[in-house]
XYZ file of C-alpha atoms in Angstrom:
353
model
C 0.258 37.938 -29.759
C 2.334 35.323 -29.135
C 3.127 31.849 -29.101
C 5.290 29.091 -27.163
C 6.357 26.010 -25.640
C 6.115 25.742 -21.539
C 8.354 23.158 -19.486
C 5.413 23.110 -16.953
C 3.193 25.115 -15.576
C 6.261 26.658 -14.064
C 8.111 26.535 -17.372
C 10.194 29.149 -19.584
C 8.976 30.029 -22.820
C 10.699 28.581 -25.228
C 9.757 29.821 -28.334
C 6.897 32.424 -29.556
C 5.558 33.244 -32.958
C 2.957 35.499 -34.436
C -0.715 34.929 -34.426
C -2.936 35.902 -37.628
C -5.828 33.421 -35.788
C -9.611 34.654 -36.954
C -11.988 31.202 -35.916
C -12.759 31.318 -32.674
C -12.695 28.387 -30.056
C -12.873 27.870 -26.087
C -11.118 28.640 -23.243
C -12.046 27.001 -19.200
C -12.840 29.850 -17.067
C -13.056 28.691 -13.411
C -16.772 29.781 -12.186
C -15.509 32.748 -10.079
C -14.153 34.479 -12.635
C -16.894 34.115 -15.131
C -18.288 37.456 -15.079
C -22.380 38.585 -16.683
C -21.824 38.694 -20.248
C -19.886 35.334 -21.198
C -20.620 33.488 -24.387
C -20.529 30.192 -23.532
C -19.409 28.287 -25.790
C -20.100 24.706 -25.201
C -23.946 23.816 -23.818
C -24.785 22.811 -20.307
C -26.403 19.708 -19.595
C -28.624 18.348 -17.433
C -28.789 13.934 -18.066
C -31.225 14.706 -21.412
C -31.925 18.564 -21.117
C -30.055 21.288 -22.141
C -29.838 23.724 -19.377
C -28.225 26.220 -21.307
C -27.433 26.410 -25.124
C -23.740 27.421 -26.605
C -23.768 31.361 -27.262
C -25.430 31.491 -25.041
C -25.123 35.210 -22.620
C -24.670 34.403 -18.598
C -26.361 36.749 -16.234
C -24.745 36.676 -12.492
C -27.735 35.042 -11.498
C -27.470 32.130 -13.807
C -23.538 31.873 -13.079
C -24.541 31.551 -9.412
C -27.336 28.797 -10.435
C -24.840 26.682 -11.741
C -22.454 26.988 -8.941
C -24.819 25.419 -6.502
C -26.104 22.606 -9.782
C -22.679 21.974 -8.490
C -20.256 23.174 -11.782
C -16.827 25.043 -11.207
C -15.955 25.600 -14.478
C -16.963 26.793 -18.006
C -16.141 26.506 -21.340
C -15.805 30.691 -22.694
C -16.262 31.676 -26.338
C -14.240 35.200 -26.677
C -10.983 36.523 -28.473
C -8.346 35.358 -25.862
C -10.003 31.234 -26.856
C -9.461 32.396 -31.017
C -7.862 29.036 -32.656
C -8.393 27.296 -29.417
C -10.334 23.600 -29.851
C -9.879 20.903 -27.354
C -10.920 17.509 -28.224
C -12.750 14.938 -27.270
C -12.851 11.231 -27.054
C -16.514 10.845 -28.192
C -18.714 13.499 -30.038
C -20.756 15.974 -27.729
C -24.135 13.717 -29.209
C -23.020 10.564 -28.484
C -22.014 11.274 -25.099
C -25.469 12.281 -24.079
C -27.150 10.046 -25.746
C -24.534 7.523 -23.567
C -25.482 9.248 -20.079
C -29.415 9.121 -20.802
C -29.497 5.548 -22.369
C -27.112 4.549 -19.318
C -29.187 6.569 -16.735
C -32.328 4.713 -18.147
C -30.696 1.317 -17.084
C -29.080 2.948 -13.648
C -32.350 3.858 -12.184
C -34.283 0.830 -13.553
C -31.584 -2.051 -12.079
C -34.360 -3.782 -10.506
C -35.558 -3.987 -14.099
C -33.378 -4.609 -16.145
C -34.561 -6.293 -19.304
C -33.586 -6.908 -22.441
C -34.703 -3.923 -24.392
C -32.746 -1.793 -21.734
C -29.386 -3.474 -22.573
C -30.013 -4.307 -25.682
C -29.831 0.163 -25.647
C -27.015 -0.321 -23.329
C -25.087 -2.133 -25.885
C -25.813 -0.401 -29.151
C -24.527 2.511 -27.258
C -21.693 1.226 -26.616
C -20.848 -0.524 -30.214
C -21.312 3.566 -31.236
C -18.795 4.286 -28.867
C -16.219 1.818 -30.491
C -17.028 3.216 -34.443
C -16.438 6.531 -33.302
C -13.223 5.862 -31.139
C -12.237 3.250 -34.053
C -12.871 6.273 -36.673
C -10.253 8.754 -35.249
C -6.575 8.961 -36.351
C -5.073 10.669 -33.649
C -6.968 10.896 -30.243
C -5.641 12.947 -26.993
C -7.863 13.626 -23.717
C -8.053 17.903 -23.639
C -11.130 18.511 -22.885
C -12.528 18.685 -19.465
C -16.337 17.505 -19.023
C -18.512 19.829 -17.209
C -20.995 18.599 -15.393
C -22.793 18.479 -12.250
C -23.769 16.713 -8.881
C -26.973 14.892 -10.528
C -25.878 13.476 -12.878
C -22.217 12.469 -11.748
C -22.417 8.784 -11.679
C -24.046 8.574 -15.611
C -21.266 10.986 -17.118
C -18.846 9.193 -15.086
C -19.397 5.952 -16.180
C -19.331 7.418 -20.081
C -15.767 8.861 -19.795
C -14.669 5.531 -18.030
C -16.017 4.062 -21.311
C -14.425 6.377 -23.502
C -11.417 6.375 -21.602
C -10.938 2.731 -21.292
C -11.823 2.250 -25.072
C -9.295 4.631 -25.965
C -6.555 2.147 -23.827
C -8.278 -1.064 -25.483
C -8.005 0.130 -29.171
C -3.990 1.797 -28.596
C -2.840 -1.660 -27.008
C -4.693 -3.829 -30.481
C -8.384 -5.098 -28.795
C -9.996 -6.098 -31.262
C -13.817 -5.118 -32.320
C -15.577 -7.329 -30.969
C -12.948 -7.020 -27.834
C -13.890 -3.763 -27.171
C -17.489 -3.937 -27.298
C -17.521 -6.008 -24.424
C -15.021 -4.223 -21.860
C -17.452 -0.896 -23.754
C -20.505 -3.061 -21.520
C -18.269 -3.917 -18.408
C -17.242 0.138 -18.615
C -20.522 1.719 -19.074
C -21.746 -0.891 -16.036
C -18.953 -1.064 -13.833
C -20.481 1.430 -11.323
C -24.085 -0.167 -11.210
C -23.283 -1.709 -8.074
C -23.757 2.814 -6.923
C -27.241 2.878 -7.345
C -27.774 0.495 -4.066
C -25.942 3.291 -2.201
C -27.816 6.527 -0.712
C -27.282 9.794 -2.859
C -26.467 11.128 1.122
C -23.528 8.954 0.947
C -21.936 9.187 -1.834
C -22.295 13.499 -1.466
C -21.683 13.470 1.326
C -19.665 16.994 2.340
C -17.360 15.302 5.453
C -15.364 12.276 5.320
C -17.180 9.041 5.723
C -17.272 7.188 8.794
C -16.695 3.936 9.102
C -19.785 2.010 8.323
C -20.662 4.651 5.512
C -17.270 3.977 3.941
C -17.928 0.161 3.711
C -20.967 0.930 2.093
C -19.095 2.599 -0.989
C -16.490 -0.345 -0.964
C -18.982 -2.743 -1.368
C -20.419 -1.159 -4.617
C -18.771 -3.747 -6.854
C -20.429 -6.724 -4.782
C -23.771 -4.819 -5.548
C -23.021 -4.484 -9.352
C -21.348 -7.998 -9.527
C -24.434 -9.513 -8.120
C -27.401 -7.486 -9.699
C -25.727 -8.359 -13.261
C -25.182 -11.549 -12.110
C -28.797 -12.214 -11.315
C -30.012 -11.968 -14.877
C -29.089 -13.266 -18.058
C -29.056 -10.419 -19.943
C -24.849 -9.655 -19.505
C -22.289 -11.438 -20.239
C -20.331 -13.200 -16.756
C -17.018 -10.599 -18.461
C -18.758 -7.882 -18.131
C -20.149 -8.888 -14.412
C -16.030 -9.334 -13.326
C -15.279 -6.194 -14.457
C -17.830 -4.183 -12.716
C -16.087 -6.485 -9.352
C -12.733 -5.794 -9.862
C -12.238 -2.204 -11.145
C -11.501 -1.406 -7.531
C -8.532 -4.275 -7.548
C -4.702 -3.161 -7.487
C -2.025 -5.512 -8.347
C -0.565 -5.878 -5.128
C -3.632 -6.649 -3.501
C -4.902 -3.611 -1.189
C -7.684 -2.757 -3.319
C -11.494 -4.094 -3.189
C -13.776 -6.430 -2.642
C -12.084 -9.086 -2.389
C -8.355 -8.042 -1.912
C -7.112 -9.723 -5.328
C -3.487 -9.569 -6.799
C -1.839 -8.552 -10.250
C -2.698 -12.636 -11.878
C -5.803 -12.491 -10.399
C -7.737 -9.303 -11.643
C -8.894 -8.999 -15.087
C -6.551 -7.331 -17.932
C -9.551 -5.605 -19.059
C -10.157 -4.244 -15.469
C -7.026 -3.226 -15.037
C -7.855 -0.302 -17.391
C -10.841 -0.093 -16.446
C -9.007 1.361 -12.637
C -6.604 3.562 -14.338
C -9.460 5.270 -16.170
C -11.850 5.521 -13.518
C -9.242 6.386 -11.391
C -8.210 9.384 -13.778
C -12.045 10.811 -13.617
C -12.906 10.023 -10.286
C -10.156 12.513 -9.068
C -10.245 15.457 -12.086
C -14.571 15.102 -11.149
C -15.786 17.966 -8.776
C -17.875 16.740 -6.204
C -19.879 17.905 -3.210
C -16.734 17.239 -0.917
C -13.534 17.911 -3.247
C -12.766 20.237 -6.153
C -11.350 18.210 -9.244
C -7.445 18.360 -9.747
C -5.825 19.197 -12.358
C -4.669 17.156 -15.266
C -0.885 16.880 -13.985
C -1.467 17.024 -10.189
C -3.488 13.433 -11.189
C -0.925 12.412 -13.886
C 1.651 12.149 -10.570
C -0.448 9.983 -8.740
C -0.791 7.691 -10.896
C 2.945 7.388 -11.852
C 3.213 7.579 -7.925
C 0.364 3.995 -7.465
C 1.878 2.517 -10.539
C 5.565 3.074 -8.651
C 3.780 1.442 -6.158
C 3.163 -1.232 -7.786
C -0.259 -0.528 -7.375
C -1.128 -0.022 -11.289
C -0.106 -2.375 -14.760
C 3.069 -0.441 -16.171
C 1.453 -0.904 -19.415
C -2.137 0.141 -19.057
C -0.444 3.771 -17.159
C 1.688 3.854 -20.126
C -0.916 3.450 -22.802
C -2.944 5.423 -21.381
C -0.370 8.244 -20.469
C 0.474 8.644 -24.359
C -3.022 9.961 -25.233
C -3.970 12.060 -21.765
C -2.105 15.384 -21.392
C -1.223 17.180 -18.533
C -2.089 20.205 -19.494
C -5.483 20.174 -21.437
C -6.270 22.704 -24.109
C -7.980 25.562 -23.497
C -6.633 26.272 -19.792
C -4.461 28.579 -18.015
C -1.478 28.443 -17.344
C 1.603 30.185 -15.161
C 4.381 30.642 -16.927
C 8.103 30.984 -14.578
C 8.360 34.666 -15.921
C 4.960 35.200 -14.068
C 3.237 35.962 -18.117
C -0.025 34.107 -18.424
C -0.642 31.673 -20.872
C -3.572 29.935 -22.839
C -3.370 26.169 -23.747
C -3.736 25.655 -27.929
C -2.502 23.097 -29.220
C -1.015 19.811 -27.769
C 3.087 18.159 -28.709
C 2.549 14.458 -28.481
C 6.904 14.308 -28.714
C 6.772 16.483 -25.034
C 3.367 16.640 -23.078
C 4.862 18.937 -20.889
C 5.708 21.445 -24.037
C 2.479 22.521 -25.065
C 1.969 25.287 -27.461
C 0.561 28.351 -25.848
C -0.771 32.434 -26.414
C 0.497 34.910 -23.461
C -2.953 35.911 -22.531
C -1.521 38.424 -19.853
C 2.069 39.648 -19.132
C 3.518 39.434 -16.055
C 3.290 42.391 -13.199
């Protein structure tokens, strides 16, 4: 097979070489193209429960059942994906434990005991340790989640991304631990919003939109009513939907009135929300989300330094995804090119017709 760099999803092939790779990896395949007999390359989880394990051979009804759960793509292991290994910000073990711990805290927010906060704080410390231990981080893996555990996995993903930004801009360990707590609790206000609204397939009416946009205030109130968490955590929950130009919510704060760490969480929150499948939309491809983030920064809504730091480790064409070349060939992204993110190393998997 050939490897090549691409300029974009319609870019030209610039270099090729032979491949003698023996190790099997994984590739991301949209559910509509997953065929019975395909082998899972990653566990499929619902909170603490493993629905299907890595190495499992899928049947037709299982593929359909996963679609009903809200999963639109799967990581598959096959010959095409040899040596294609996406990287994660945190380990799957830590991610699963974080989701489970956070779900317990969120679902019991009216009884947010010191013990529950202590467990969340422990997860924050574990996430910080993992982020600091990694020598080089690139975000190339697409988190698979169901509609049922979206809020919890979203909060964990936002935290991992925020921590990575924080590490890159030089925050101290103690600061990263506080940032992690803010990230993990940033959406706790959504627990007072009906799932009928959060998972509504059609557009929200004015009352429903107002209800959703109140969740930062609700989160602030829930957290500030208790002594188990610090005021900075309350502030991050309240400010993560503010914009530098004052067009955000709930307080329409401007740049100087927004905590610097809230600006980190904002970027991570937009990224993960748009990349995710929801009942009312399909997740956007990474390059499209990057274009939007750049547009928002140009319009004065996002912090420039934060976004530039974020884009230094988030890749527009994630490892394991398919890309279309200008030649008409289809390629599978194998490796990232940090110096030229829009030109990853790809393997040709389908010739032009």
